[in-house]
XYZ file of C-alpha atoms in Angstrom:
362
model
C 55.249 -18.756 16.219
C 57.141 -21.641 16.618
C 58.445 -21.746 13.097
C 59.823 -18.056 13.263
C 61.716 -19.180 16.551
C 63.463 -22.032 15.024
C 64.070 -20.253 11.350
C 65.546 -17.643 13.449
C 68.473 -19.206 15.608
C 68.575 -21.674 12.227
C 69.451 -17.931 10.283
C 71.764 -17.195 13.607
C 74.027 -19.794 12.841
C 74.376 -19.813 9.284
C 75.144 -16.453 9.118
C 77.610 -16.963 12.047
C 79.278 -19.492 9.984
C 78.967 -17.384 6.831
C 80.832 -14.486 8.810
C 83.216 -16.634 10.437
C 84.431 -17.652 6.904
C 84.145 -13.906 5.963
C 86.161 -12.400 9.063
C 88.535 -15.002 10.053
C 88.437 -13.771 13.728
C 91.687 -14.647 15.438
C 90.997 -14.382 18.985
C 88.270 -16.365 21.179
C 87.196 -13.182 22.465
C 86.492 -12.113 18.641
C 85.206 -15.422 17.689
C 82.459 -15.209 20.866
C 81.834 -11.723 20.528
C 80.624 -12.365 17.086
C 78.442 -15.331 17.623
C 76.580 -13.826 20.735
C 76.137 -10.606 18.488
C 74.733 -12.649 15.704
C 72.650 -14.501 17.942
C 71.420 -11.313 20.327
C 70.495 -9.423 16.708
C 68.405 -12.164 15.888
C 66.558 -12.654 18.588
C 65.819 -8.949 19.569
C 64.219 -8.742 16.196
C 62.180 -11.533 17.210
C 61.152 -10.120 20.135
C 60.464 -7.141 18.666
C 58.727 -8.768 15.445
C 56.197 -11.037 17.532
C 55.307 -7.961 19.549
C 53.524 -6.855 16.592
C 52.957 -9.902 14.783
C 52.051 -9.501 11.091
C 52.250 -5.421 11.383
C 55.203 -2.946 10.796
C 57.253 -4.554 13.778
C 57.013 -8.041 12.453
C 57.877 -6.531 8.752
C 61.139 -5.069 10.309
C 61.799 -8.470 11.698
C 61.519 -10.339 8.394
C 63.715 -7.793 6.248
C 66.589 -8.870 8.799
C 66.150 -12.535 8.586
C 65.712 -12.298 4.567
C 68.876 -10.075 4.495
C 70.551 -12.923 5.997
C 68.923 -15.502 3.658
C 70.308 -13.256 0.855
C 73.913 -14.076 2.353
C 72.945 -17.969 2.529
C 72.620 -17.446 -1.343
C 75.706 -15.537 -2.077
C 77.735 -17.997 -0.140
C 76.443 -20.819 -2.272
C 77.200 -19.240 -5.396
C 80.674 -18.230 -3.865
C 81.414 -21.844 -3.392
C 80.516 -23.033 -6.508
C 82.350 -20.086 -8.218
C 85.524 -21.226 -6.059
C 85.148 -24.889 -6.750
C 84.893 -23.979 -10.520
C 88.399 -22.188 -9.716
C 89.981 -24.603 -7.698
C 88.715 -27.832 -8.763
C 87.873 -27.371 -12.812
C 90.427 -24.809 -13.394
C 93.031 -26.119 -11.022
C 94.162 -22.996 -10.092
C 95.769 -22.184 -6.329
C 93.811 -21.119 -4.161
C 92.641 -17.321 -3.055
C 90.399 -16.978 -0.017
C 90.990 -13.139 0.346
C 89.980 -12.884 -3.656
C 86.843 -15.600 -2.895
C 85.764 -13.715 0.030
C 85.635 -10.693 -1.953
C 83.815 -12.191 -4.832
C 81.518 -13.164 -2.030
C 81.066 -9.549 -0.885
C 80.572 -8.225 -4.289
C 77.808 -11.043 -5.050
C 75.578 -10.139 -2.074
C 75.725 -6.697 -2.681
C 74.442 -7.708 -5.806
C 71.458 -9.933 -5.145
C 70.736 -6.962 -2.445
C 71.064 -4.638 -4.695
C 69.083 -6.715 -7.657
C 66.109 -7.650 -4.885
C 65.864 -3.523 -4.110
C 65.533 -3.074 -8.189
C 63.001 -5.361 -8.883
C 60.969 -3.824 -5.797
C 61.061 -0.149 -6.733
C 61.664 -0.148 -10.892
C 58.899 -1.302 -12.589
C 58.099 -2.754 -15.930
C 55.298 -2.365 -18.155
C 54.048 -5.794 -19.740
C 51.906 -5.797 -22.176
C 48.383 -7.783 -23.392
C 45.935 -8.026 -26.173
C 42.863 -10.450 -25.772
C 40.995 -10.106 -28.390
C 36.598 -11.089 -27.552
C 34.068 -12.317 -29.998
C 31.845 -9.772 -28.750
C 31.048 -6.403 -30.548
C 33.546 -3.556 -29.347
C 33.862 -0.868 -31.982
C 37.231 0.561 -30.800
C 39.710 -1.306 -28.517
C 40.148 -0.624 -24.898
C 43.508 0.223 -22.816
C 42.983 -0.795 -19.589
C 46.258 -0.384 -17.278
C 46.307 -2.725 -14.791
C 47.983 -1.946 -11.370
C 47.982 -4.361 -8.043
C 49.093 -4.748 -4.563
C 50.469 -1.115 -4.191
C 50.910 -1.666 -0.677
C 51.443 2.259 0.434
C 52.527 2.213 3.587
C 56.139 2.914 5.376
C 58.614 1.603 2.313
C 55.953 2.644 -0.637
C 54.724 5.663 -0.878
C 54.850 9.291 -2.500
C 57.822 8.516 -5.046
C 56.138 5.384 -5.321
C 53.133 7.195 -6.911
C 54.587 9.644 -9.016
C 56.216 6.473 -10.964
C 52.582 5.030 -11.436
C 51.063 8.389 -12.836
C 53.625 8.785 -14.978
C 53.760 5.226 -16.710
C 49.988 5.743 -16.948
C 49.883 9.232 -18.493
C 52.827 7.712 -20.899
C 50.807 4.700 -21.582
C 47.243 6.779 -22.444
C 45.467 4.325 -20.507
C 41.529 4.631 -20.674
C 40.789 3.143 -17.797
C 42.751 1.950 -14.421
C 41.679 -0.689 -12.393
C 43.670 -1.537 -8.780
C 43.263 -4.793 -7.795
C 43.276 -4.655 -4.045
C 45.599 -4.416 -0.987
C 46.118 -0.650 -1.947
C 47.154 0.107 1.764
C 49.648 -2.140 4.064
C 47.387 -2.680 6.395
C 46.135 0.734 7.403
C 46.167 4.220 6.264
C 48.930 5.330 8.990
C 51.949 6.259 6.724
C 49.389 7.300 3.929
C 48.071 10.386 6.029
C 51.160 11.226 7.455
C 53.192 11.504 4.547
C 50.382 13.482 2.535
C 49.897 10.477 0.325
C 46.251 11.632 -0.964
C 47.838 14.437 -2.875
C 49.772 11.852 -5.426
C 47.138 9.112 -5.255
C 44.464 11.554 -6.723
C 47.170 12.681 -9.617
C 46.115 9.351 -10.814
C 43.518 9.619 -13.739
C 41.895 8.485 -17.012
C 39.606 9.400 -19.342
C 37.155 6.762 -18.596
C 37.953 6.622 -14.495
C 39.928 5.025 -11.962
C 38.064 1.675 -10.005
C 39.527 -0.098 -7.464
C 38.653 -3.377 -5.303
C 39.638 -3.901 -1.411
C 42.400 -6.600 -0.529
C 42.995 -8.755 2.222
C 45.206 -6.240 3.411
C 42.854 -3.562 3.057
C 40.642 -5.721 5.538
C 42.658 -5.798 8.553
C 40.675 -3.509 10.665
C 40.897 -0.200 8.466
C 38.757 -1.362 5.611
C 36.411 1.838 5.873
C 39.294 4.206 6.475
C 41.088 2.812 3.229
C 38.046 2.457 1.405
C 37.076 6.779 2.591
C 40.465 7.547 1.246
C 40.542 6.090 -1.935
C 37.336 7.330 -2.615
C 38.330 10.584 -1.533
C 41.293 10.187 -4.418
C 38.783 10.334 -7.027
C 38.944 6.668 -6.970
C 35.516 4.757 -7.327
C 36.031 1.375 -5.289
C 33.535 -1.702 -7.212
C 32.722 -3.301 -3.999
C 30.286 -6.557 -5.756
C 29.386 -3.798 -8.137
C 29.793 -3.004 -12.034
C 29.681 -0.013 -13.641
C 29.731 0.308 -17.611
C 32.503 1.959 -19.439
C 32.026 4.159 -22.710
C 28.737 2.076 -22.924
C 30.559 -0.514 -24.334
C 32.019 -2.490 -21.790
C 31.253 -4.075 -18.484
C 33.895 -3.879 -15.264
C 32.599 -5.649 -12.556
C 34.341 -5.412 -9.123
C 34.371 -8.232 -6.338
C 35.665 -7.646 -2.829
C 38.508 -10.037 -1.343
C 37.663 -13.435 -0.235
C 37.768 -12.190 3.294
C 34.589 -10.681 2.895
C 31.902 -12.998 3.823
C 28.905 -11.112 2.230
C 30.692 -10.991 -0.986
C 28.585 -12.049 -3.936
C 29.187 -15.162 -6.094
C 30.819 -14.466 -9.829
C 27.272 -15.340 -11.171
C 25.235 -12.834 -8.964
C 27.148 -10.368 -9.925
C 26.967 -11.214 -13.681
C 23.359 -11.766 -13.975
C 23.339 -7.809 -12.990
C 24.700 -7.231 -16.238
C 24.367 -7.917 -19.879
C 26.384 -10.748 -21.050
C 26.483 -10.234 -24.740
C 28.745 -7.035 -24.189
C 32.251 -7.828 -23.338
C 33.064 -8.157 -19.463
C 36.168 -7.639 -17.439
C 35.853 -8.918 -13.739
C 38.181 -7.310 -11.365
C 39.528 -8.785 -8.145
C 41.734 -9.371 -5.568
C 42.827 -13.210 -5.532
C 42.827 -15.479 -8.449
C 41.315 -18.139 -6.240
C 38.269 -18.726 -7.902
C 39.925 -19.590 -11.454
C 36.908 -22.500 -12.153
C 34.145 -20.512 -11.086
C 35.117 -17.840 -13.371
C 35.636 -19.461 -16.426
C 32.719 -21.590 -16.371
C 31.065 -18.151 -17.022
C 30.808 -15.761 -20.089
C 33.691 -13.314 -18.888
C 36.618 -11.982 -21.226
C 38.970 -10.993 -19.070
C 39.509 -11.595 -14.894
C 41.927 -9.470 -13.539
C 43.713 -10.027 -10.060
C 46.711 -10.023 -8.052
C 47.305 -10.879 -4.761
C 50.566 -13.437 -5.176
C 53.297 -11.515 -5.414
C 54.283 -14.105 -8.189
C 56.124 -15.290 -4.982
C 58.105 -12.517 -4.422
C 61.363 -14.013 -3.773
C 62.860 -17.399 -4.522
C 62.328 -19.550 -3.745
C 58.898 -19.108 -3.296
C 58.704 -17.892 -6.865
C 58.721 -21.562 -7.190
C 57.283 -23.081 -4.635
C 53.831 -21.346 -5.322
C 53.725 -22.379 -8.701
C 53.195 -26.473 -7.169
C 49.985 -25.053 -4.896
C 48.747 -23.188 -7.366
C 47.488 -23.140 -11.165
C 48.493 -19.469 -12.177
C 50.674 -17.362 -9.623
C 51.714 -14.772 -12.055
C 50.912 -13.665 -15.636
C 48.170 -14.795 -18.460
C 46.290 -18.184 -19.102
C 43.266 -18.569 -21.167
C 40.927 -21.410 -19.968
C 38.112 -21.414 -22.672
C 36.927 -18.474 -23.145
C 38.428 -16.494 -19.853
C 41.410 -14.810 -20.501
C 43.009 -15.118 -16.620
C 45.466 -12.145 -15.478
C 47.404 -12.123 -12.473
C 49.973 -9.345 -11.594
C 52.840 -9.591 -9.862
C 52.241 -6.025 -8.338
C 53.599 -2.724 -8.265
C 54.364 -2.898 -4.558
C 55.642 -5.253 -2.291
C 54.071 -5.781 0.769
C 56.014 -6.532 4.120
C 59.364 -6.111 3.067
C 61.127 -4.281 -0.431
C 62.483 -6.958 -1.953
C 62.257 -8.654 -4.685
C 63.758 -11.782 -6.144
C 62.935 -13.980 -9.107
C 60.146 -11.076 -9.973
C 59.480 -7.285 -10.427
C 57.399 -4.329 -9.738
C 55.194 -4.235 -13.016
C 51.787 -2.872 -14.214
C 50.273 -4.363 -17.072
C 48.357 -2.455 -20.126
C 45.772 -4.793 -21.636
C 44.111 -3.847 -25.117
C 40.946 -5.183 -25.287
C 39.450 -5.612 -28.850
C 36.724 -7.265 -30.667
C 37.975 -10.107 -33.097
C 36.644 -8.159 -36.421
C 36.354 -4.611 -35.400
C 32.069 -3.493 -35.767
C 29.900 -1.402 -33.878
C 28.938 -1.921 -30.566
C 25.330 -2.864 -29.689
């Protein structure tokens, strides 16, 4: 808590500096009455954020104070652009021209973060498995949805269309499907869109963390009652060709090891593992399993944790093959607590899976 509190007044003056520079307020009365509004603004939202802390109160709280981190980095690229100007170029100075630039570049990265949030791209895969396959699989791959209060019904529509365009066979969701709870999903009717989303050879899904949080049977009814089967430390076997097996989040307790799981199934047919977190990167690929899909990161969401998590962490976003594992972790097609997104983007991924030399399957 204490962090918050000090980031806070920390974002409090910044931005009172940043608008200072931005105003040019003549008067003391203007100069005070802008650094006790700053100041008040932040710390209402603080209030108001730890009353609910880590829920839909606390998310409103966080998309003011990264709203005003988005200013800290258009005033650094404002100064650099104007000490290119000044200093490089030796031209005279213009502050009302600079401050404008300024303007214009944080409604950019605003306007950029919002993008990347709610306009997705479709990356693509082909892993290719030593194992017999006679015809390749599309699987679409879609994670951290996050439906909930800024993600919802237009949200959807998006994902059912990219996956009718695609042809996927199959659609896996790789957890934290609701933000939290299933709240905003029943009140805004979201089961009607959800359950627009099909393929030919089903639609499986695995619980989050965030599916956890108190409403894990409530999220887990209403996928289900989407047409959505959820793999919770199950497998199920797809055109009798290929295994999926689904793992529940780490927050599970009673969740079954990789190797339980796979003795359940046979081995010499390929196998996908589907799950939430990539945290268990050596236990996986110390097993015989083509393809482990997850999510969970955010790829870090916004800088600069987009690079941050990359130190902590041996894949936060996109492929790796560690001997004979190919590792897959999506950056998501939602965003969790707040709709931005910097330094990544809103993406699902179709992966082909195919046999090496094309031959029927056992």
């Amino acid at each position: 808590m204490w962090l918050f509190i000090i980031v806070t007044q920390l974002l409090a003056v910044t931005t009172s500096v940043i608008l200072w520079w931005l105003i040019q307020p003549k008067t003391t009365v203007k100069k005070l009455v802008l650094i006790f509004s700053i100041f008040i603004i932040n710390n209402i939202a603080l209030v108001y954020g730890l009353s609910e802390f880590w829920r839909a109160r606390f998310n409103v709280y966080l998309v003011i104070e990264i709203l005003q981190g988005f200013m800290i980095y258009a005033a650094l690229v404002t100064a650099v652009i104007a000490l290119i100007y000044c200093r490089l170029l030796k031209r005279p100075q213009r502050p009302k021209l600079i401050r404008a630039i300024g303007v214009m570049i944080y409604i950019g990265i605003v306007g950029l973060a919002v993008f990347n949030a709610y306009v997705p791209a479709v990356k693509r895969l082909t892993v290719s498995t030593d194992k017999p396959l006679a015809e390749p699989l599309k699987i679409a791959l879609v994670s951290d949805t996050h439906l909930g209060r800024w993600f919802g019904n237009r949200q959807l529509d998006k994902l059912v269309n990219l996956v009718e365009t695609e042809g996927a066979d199959v659609v896996v969701l790789a957890g934290d499907i609701m933000n939290d709870d299933t709240i905003y999903y029943d009140k805004t009717n979201m089961h009607e869109r959800l359950s627009k989303l099909t393929a030919p050879l089903g639609v499986y899904a695995v619980l989050g963390n965030h599916d956890y949080f108190g409403y894990e049977k409530q999220i887990a009814k209403a996928v289900t009652d989407a047409g959505i089967t959820v793999l919770d430390n199950q497998s199920v076997l797809l055109n009798e060709a290929v295994w999926l097996i689904g793992r529940s989040d780490d927050i599970d307790l009673t969740r079954l090891s990789a190797k339980e799981l796979l003795d359940k199934v046979d081995t010499d047919k390929p196998v996908i593992f589907l799950e939430h977190r990539p945290s268990a990167i050596d236990e996986i690929s110390a097993l015989p399993i083509d393809l482990h899909l997850s999510g969970h990161t955010h790829g870090g969401q916004i800088f600069p944790l987009t690079t941050l998590m990359k130190i902590f962490s041996p894949l936060v976003h996109g492929t790796k093959q560690i001997d004979n594992t190919q590792f897959l972790v999506s950056s998501g097609f939602g965003f969790g607590s707040v709709p931005f997104r910097l330094g990544t983007r809103s993406e699902i991924w179709i992966i082909t899976l195919k046999a090496d030399t094309l031959q029927p399957a056992l």
